[in-house]
Coordinates of C-alpha atoms in Angstrom, one line a residue:
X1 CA -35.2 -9.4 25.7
X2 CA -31.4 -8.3 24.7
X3 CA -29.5 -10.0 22.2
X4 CA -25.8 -10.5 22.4
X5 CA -25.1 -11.5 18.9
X6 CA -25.4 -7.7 17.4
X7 CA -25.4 -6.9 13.5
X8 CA -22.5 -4.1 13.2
X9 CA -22.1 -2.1 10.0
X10 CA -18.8 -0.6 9.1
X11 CA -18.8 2.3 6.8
X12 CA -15.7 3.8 5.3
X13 CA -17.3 6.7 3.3
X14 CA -16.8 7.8 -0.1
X15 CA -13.8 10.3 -1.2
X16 CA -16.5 11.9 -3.4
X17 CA -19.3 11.5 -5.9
X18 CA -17.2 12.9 -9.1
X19 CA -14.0 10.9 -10.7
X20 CA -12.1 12.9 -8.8
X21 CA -12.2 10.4 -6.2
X22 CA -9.7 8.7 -8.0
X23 CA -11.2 5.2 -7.8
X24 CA -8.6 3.0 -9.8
X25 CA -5.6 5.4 -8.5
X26 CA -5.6 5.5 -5.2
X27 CA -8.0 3.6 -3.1
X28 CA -7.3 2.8 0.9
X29 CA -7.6 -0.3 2.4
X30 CA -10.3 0.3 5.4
X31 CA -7.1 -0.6 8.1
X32 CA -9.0 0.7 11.2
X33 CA -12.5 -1.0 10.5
X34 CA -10.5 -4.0 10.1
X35 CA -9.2 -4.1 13.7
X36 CA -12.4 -3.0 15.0
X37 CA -14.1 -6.1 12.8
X38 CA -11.4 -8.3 14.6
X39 CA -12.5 -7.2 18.4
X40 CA -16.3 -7.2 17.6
X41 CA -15.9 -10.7 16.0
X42 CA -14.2 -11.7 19.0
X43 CA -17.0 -10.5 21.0
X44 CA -19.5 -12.7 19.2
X45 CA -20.7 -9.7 17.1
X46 CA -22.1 -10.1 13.1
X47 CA -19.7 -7.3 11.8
X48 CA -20.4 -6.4 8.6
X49 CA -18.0 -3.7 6.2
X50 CA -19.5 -1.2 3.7
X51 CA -16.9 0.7 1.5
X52 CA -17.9 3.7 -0.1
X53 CA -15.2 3.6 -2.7
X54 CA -16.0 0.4 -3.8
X55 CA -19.3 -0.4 -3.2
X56 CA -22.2 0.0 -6.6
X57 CA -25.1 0.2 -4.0
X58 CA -25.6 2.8 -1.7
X59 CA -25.7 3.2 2.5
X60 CA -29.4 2.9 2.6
X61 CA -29.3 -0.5 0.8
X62 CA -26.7 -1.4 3.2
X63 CA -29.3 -0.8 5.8
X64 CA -32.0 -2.9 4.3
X65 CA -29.5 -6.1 3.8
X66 CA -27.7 -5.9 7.1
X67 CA -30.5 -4.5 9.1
X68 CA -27.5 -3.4 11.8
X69 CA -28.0 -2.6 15.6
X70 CA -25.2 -0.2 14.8
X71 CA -23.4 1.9 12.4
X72 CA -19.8 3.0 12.9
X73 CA -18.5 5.6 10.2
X74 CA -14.8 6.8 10.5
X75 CA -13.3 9.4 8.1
X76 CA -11.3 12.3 7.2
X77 CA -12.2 16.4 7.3
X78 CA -13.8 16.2 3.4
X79 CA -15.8 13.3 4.2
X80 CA -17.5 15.0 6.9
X81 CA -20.7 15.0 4.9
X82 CA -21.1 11.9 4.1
X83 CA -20.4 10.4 7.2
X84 CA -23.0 12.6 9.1
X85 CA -25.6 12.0 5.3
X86 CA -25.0 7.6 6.6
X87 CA -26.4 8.8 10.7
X88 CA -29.1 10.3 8.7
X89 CA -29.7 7.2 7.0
X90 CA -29.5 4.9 9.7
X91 CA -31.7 6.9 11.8
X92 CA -34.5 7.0 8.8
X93 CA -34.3 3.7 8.4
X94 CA -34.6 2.6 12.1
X95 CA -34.2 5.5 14.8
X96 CA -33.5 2.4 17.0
X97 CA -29.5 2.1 15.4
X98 CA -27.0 3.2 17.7
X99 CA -24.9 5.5 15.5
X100 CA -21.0 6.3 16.1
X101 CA -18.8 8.7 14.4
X102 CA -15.2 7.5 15.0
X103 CA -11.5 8.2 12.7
X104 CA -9.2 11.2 12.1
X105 CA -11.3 14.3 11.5
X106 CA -13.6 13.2 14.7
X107 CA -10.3 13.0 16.8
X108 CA -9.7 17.0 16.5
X109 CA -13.6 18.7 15.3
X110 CA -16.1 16.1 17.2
X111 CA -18.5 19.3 17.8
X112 CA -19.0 19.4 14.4
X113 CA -20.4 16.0 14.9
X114 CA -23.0 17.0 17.4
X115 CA -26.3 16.0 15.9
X116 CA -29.6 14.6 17.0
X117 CA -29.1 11.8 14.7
X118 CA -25.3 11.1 16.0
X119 CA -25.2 9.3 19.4
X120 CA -21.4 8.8 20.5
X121 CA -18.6 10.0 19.0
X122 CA -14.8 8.5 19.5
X123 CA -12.6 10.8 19.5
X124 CA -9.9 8.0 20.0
X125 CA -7.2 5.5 19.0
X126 CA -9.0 2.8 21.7
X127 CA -11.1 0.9 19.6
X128 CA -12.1 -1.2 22.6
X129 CA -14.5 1.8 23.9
X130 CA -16.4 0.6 21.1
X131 CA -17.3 -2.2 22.9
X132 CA -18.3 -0.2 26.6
X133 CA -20.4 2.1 24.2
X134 CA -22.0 -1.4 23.1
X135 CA -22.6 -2.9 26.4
X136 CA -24.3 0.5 27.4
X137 CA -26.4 1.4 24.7
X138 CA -27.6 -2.0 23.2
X139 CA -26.7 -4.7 26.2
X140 CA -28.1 -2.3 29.2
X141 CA -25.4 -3.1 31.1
X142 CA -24.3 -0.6 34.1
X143 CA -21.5 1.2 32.1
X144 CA -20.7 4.8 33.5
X145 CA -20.1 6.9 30.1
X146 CA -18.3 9.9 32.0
X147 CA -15.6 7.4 33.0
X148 CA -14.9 6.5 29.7
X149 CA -12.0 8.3 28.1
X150 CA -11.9 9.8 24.4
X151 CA -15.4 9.1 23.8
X152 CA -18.4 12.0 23.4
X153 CA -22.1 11.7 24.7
X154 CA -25.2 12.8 25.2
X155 CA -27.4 12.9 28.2
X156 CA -30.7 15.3 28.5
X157 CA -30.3 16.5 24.9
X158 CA -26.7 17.7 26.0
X159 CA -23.4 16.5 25.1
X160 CA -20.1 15.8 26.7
X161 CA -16.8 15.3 25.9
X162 CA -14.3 13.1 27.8
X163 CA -11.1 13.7 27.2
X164 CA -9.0 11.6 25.8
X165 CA -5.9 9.8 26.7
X166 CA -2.8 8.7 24.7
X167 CA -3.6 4.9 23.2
X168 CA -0.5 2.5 22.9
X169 CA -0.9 0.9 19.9
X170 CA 0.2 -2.7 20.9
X171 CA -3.2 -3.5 22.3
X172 CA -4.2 -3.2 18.9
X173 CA -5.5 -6.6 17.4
X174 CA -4.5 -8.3 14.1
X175 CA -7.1 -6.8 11.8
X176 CA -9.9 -8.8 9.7
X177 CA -9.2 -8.4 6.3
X178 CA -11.7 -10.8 5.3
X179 CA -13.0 -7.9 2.9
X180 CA -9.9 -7.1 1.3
X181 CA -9.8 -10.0 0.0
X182 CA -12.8 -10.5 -1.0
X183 CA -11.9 -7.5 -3.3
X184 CA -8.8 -8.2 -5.0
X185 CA -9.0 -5.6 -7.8
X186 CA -9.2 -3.0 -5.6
X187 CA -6.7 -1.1 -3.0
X188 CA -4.4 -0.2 -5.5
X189 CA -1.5 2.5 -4.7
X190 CA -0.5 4.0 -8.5
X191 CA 1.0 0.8 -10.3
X192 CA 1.0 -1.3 -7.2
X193 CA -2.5 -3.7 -6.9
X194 CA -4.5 -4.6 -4.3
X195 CA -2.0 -2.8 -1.6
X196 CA -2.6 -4.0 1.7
X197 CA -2.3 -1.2 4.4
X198 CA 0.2 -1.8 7.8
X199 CA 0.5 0.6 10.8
X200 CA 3.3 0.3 13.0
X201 CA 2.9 3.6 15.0
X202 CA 0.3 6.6 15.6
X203 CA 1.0 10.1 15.5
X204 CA 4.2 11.7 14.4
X205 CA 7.2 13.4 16.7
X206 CA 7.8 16.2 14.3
X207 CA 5.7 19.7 14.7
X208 CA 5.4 21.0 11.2
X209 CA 3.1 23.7 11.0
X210 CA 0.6 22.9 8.1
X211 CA 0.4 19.6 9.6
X212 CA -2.5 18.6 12.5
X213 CA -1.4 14.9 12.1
X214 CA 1.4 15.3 15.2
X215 CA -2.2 16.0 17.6
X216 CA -3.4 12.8 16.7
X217 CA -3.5 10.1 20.1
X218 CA -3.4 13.3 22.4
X219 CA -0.2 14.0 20.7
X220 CA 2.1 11.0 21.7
X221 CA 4.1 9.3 19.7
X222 CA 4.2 5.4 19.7
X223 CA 5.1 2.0 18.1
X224 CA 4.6 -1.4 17.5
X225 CA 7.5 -4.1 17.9
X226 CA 9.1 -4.5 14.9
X227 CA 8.5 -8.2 15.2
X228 CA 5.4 -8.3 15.3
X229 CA 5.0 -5.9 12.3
X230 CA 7.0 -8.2 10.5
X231 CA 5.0 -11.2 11.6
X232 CA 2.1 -9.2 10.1
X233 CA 3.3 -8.5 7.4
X234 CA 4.5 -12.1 6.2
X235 CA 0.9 -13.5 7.1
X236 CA -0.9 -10.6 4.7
X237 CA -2.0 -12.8 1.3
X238 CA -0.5 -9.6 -0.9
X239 CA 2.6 -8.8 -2.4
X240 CA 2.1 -5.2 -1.6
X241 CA 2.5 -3.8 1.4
X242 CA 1.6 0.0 2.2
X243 CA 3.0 1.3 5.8
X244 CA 0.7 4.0 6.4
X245 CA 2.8 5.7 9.2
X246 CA 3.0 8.9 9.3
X247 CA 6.8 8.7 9.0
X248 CA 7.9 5.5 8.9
X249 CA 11.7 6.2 8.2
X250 CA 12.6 7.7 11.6
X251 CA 14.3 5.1 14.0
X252 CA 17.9 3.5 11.9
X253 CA 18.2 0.8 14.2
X254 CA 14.6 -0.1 13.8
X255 CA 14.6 0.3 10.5
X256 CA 17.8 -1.7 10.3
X257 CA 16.0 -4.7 12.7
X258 CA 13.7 -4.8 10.0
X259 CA 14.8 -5.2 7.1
X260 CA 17.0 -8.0 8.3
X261 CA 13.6 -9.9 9.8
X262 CA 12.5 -9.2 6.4
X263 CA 16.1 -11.0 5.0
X264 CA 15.8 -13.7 7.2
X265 CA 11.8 -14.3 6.8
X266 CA 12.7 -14.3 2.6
X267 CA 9.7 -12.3 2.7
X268 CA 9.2 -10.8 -1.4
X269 CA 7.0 -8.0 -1.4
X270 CA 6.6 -4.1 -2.3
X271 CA 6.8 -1.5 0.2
X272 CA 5.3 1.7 0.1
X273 CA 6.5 4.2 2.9
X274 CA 6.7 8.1 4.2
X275 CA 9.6 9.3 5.3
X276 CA 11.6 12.9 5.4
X277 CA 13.9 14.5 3.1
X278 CA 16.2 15.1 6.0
X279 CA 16.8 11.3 6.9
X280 CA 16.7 10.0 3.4
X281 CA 19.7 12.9 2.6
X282 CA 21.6 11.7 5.7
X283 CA 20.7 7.9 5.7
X284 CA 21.5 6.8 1.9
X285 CA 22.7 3.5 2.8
X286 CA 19.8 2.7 4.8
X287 CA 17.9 3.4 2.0
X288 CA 20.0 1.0 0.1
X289 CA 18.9 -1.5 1.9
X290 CA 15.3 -0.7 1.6
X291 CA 15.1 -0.8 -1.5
X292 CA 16.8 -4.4 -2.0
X293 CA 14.6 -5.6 0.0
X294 CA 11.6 -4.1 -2.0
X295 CA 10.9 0.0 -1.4
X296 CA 9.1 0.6 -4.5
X297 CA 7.7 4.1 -3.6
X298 CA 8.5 6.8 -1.0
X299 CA 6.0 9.6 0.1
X300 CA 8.1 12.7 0.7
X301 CA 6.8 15.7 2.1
X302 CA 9.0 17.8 -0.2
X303 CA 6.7 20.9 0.5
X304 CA 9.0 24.1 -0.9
X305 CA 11.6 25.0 -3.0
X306 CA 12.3 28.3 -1.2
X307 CA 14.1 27.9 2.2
X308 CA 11.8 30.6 3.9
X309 CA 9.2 28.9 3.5
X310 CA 10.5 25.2 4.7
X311 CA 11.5 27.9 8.2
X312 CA 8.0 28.8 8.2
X313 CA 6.5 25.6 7.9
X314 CA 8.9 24.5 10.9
X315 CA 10.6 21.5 8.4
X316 CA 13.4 21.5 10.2
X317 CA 14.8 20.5 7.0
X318 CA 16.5 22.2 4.4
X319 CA 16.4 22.5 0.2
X320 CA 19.6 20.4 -0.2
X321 CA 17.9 17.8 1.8
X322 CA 15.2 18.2 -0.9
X323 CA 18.3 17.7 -4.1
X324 CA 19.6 15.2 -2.5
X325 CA 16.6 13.2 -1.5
X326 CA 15.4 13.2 -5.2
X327 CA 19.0 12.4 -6.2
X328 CA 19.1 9.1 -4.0
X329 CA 16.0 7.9 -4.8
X330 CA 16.6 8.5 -8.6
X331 CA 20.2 6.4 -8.1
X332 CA 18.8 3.6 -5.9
X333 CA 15.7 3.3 -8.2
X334 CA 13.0 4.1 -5.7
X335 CA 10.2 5.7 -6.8
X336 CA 9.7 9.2 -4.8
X337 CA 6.6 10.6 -4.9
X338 CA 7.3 14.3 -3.8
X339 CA 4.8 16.2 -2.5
X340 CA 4.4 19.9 -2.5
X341 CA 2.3 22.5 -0.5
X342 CA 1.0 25.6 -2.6
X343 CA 0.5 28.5 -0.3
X344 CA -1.9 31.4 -0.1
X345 CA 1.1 33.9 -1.0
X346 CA 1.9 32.1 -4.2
X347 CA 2.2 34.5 -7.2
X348 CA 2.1 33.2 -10.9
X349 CA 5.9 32.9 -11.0
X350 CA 6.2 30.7 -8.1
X351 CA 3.9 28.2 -10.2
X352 CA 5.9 28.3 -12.8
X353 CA 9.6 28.2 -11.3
X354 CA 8.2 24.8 -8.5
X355 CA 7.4 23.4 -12.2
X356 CA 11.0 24.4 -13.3
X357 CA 12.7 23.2 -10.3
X358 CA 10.6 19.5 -10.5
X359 CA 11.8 19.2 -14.0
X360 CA 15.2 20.2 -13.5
X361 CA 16.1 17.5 -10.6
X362 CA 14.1 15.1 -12.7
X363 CA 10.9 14.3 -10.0
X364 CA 8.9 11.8 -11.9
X365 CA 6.0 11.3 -9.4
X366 CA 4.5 14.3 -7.9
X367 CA 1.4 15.1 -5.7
X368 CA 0.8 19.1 -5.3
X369 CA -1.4 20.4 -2.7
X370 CA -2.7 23.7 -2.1
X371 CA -2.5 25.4 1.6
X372 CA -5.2 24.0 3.8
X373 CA -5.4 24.8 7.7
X374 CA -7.5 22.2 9.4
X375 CA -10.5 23.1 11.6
X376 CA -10.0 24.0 14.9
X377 CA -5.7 24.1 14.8
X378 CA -4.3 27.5 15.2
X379 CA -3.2 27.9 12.0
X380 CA -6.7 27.8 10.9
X381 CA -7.1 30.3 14.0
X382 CA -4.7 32.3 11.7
X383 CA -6.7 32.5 8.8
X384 CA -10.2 32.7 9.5
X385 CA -10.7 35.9 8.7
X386 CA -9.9 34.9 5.1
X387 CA -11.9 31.6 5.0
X388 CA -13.9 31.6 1.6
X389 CA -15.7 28.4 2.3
X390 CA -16.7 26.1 5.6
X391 CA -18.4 23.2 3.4
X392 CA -15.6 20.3 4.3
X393 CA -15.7 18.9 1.5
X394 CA -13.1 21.0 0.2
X395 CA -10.6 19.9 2.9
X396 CA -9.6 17.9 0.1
X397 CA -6.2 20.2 -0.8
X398 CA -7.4 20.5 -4.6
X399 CA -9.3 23.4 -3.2
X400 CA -8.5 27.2 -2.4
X401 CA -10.3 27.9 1.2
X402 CA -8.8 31.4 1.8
X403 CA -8.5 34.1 -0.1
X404 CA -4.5 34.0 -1.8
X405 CA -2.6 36.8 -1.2
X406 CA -1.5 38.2 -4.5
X407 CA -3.7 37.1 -6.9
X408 CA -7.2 36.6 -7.2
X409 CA -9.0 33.6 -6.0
X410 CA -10.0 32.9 -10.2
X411 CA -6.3 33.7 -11.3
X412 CA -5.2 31.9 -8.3
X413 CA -6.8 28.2 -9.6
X414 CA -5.6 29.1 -13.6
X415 CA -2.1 28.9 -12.5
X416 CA -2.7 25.9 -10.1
X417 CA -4.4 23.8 -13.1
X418 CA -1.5 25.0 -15.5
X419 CA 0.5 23.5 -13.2
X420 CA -1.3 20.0 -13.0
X421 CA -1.8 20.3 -16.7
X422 CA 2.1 20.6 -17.5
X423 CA 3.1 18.1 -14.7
X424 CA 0.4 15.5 -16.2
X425 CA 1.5 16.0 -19.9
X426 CA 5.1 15.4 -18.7
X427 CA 4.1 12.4 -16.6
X428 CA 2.3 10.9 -19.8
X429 CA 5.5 11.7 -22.0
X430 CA 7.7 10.0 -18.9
X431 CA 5.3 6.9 -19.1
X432 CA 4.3 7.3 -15.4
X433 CA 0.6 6.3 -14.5
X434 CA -0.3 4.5 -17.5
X435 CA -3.3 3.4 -15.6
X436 CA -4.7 6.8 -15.6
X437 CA -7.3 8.0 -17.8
X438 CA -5.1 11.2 -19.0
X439 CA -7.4 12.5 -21.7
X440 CA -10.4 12.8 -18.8
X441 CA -8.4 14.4 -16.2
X442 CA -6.6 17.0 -18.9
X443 CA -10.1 18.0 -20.2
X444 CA -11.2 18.6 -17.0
X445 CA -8.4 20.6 -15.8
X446 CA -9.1 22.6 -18.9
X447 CA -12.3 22.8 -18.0
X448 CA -11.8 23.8 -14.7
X449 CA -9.4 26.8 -15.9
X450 CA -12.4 28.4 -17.4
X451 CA -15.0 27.7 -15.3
X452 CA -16.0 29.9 -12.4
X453 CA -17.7 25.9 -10.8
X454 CA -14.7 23.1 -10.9
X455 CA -16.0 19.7 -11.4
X456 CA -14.7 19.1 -8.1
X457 CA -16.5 20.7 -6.3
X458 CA -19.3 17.9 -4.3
X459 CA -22.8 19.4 -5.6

């Protein structure tokens, strides 16, 4: 006999099994398990959510309480092992579980996911395929899987791959954030709490070269009414608001439409955002009125502080965008995190002059990344040849994967955690982050400098 009232578990895995997860930092709100909790619920489904940067217990306990039909785990490149170590699981505990692989990294590498213990992958924004993969699978109902777009399968012992199509993001439903709530000391961005995430569009129109997030939804930009975001946004029981778009700051008359809904709604709350250097430099006013009605921190993609290399990253900005930017920001009192990209050809006096050019235009908050190509784009194409590593768990851009250029790989990391060292002391001097645990993440720094093994690194 079928059942039609399914136990689904939801797994958002863990960042990592050391502190360098940075649990009590940074921690994401599980945004697209929350709209596929809404549709399932809808269907009638149990749906059940399982954090991995939250929970104490592990997957396999999960397994035992929920006994689910089906797992779904969605994730990024450096959680790839965990979220194939939870199909495992599920399969151990009950080979009956339909297991599905969905999220970011699937989107781009699913035949990296192509495992015995792995039955569909969605390598989609259309959450509602979830639910044909249900009826299928679970409800034998006459559902033909090669008609289904963005989704992969397996039939004989062989998979396939349908391709998949651009997803407009208005079909989307109002997520569940039933377990949000239900953890209120969590979800934290820096010094804002309990930071509830918002999408209002998928992909990004810009083409920068380190980037793969512009091939996300086939490629194709879109958005979500700015009403309706709004809406959203005044029913969310936070006072922090996180707009995870890739770039949110791109449209000035929908920018402008929102923050006067946000006016007229008297809606008080925090914003965090993305945005470019380019259209903060050129749009100061707009930014202005951001900021009064609550932008509390900006993501900017900074990237450089040599010209050349914002050409050869295709910014399609400039380094006086980057001055000015900072400048703006500083004057309006919005907190701009700036984030850098250090590349394979950097040389120990490009570490230190990016440390004398964030000090000298007074960048408080900064995030510094080293050079990572993503599996199967061409710039990893590029660099293959050089690849020191394939273990994806150092896709986390506090790892080297290549072999540098002009220094050795050992030399290479001294002068990256020299770096983080300085910019940590400063931050602690500044009073910025006085959440963090300093002392731990200094010593291990340290530690890292002269070890050959960084406590990074997922054993």
């Amino acid at each position: 006999m079928v059942k039609n009232n399914l136990s689904i578990l939801l797994i958002h895995p863990e960042i990592s099994r050391t502190k360098y997860n940075f649990v009590g930092v940074i921690e994401n709100e599980c945004l697209e398990l929350e709209y596929i909790a809404t549709m399932l619920g809808e269907e009638g489904h149990q749906v059940y959510m399982y954090d991995g940067q939250i929970e104490r217990s592990g997957v396999p306990q999960a397994l035992k309480k929920y006994k689910p039909d089906l797992v779904y785990v969605c994730g990024r490149t450096r959680q790839e092992n965990f979220m194939l170590e939870y199909c495992r699981d599920a399969k151990a505990f009950n080979e009956d579980i339909i297991t599905v692989i969905g999220g970011l990294h699937a989107q781009l590498c699913y035949e990296r996911m192509y495992k015995e213990y792995v039955d569909y992958i969605l390598t989609t924004f259309d959450i509602f395929k979830l639910i044909d993969i249900i009826k299928h699978s679970i409800l034998s109902q006459d559902i033909d899987l090669s008609s289904l777009e963005g989704i992969c399968y397996k039939k004989e012992g062989r998979w396939f791959h349908n391709k998949a199509l651009p997803f407009e993001i208005k079909e989307l439903p109002l997520p569940d954030r039933t377990y949000f709530y239900e953890h209120p000391s969590n979800y934290r961005y820096l010094a804002l709490e309990h930071a509830a995430w918002v999408r209002t569009a998928y992909c990004c129109p810009y083409r920068c070269r380190f980037c793969h997030r512009n091939k996300m939804n086939a490629g194709k930009y879109v958005t979500r009414d700015i009403e309706e975001v709004v809406k959203e946004i005044e029913s969310i029981q936070s006072e922090n608001i996180y707009i995870v778009d890739d770039d949110f700051l791109i449209d000035k008359e929908r920018l402008s439409k929102f923050v006067q809904l946000i006016k007229e709604k008297k809606i008080k709350k925090n914003y965090i955002c993305y945005g470019r250097a380019d259209f903060i430099a050129n749009n100061s006013s707009i930014m202005a009125d951001l900021k009064e009605i609550g932008l509390y921190y900006v993501l900017v993609g900074l990237e450089a502080i040599y010209e050349q290399t914002l050409v050869e990253y295709n910014k399609h900005s400039n380094l006086q965008n980057n001055v000015e930017t900072i400048a703006i920001c500083n004057q309006l009192g919005i907190n701009i995190m700036g984030m850098f990209i250090v590349n394979f050809n950097f040389t120990p006096k490009d570490f230190n002059n990016l440390y004398r050019w964030i000090k000298k235009n007074q960048l408080k908050h900064v995030a510094i990344s080293i050079f990572t190509p993503e599996f199967t784009t061409e710039v990893y194409d590029e660099f293959k040849d050089r690849m020191i590593t394939d273990n994806p768990s150092h896709w986390d851009y506090l790892h080297l994967v290549a072999t540098p250029v002009n220094i050795s790989v050992k030399r290479y990391y001294f002068c990256y955690y020299k770096l983080l060292i300085k910019l940590f002391i400063r931050a602690k001097r500044q009073g910025v982050y006085d959440f963090i645990d300093y002392g731990y993440y200094i010593k291990s720094f340290i530690k890292n400098v002269i070890k050959s093994k960084r406590s990074n690194d997922d054993l």
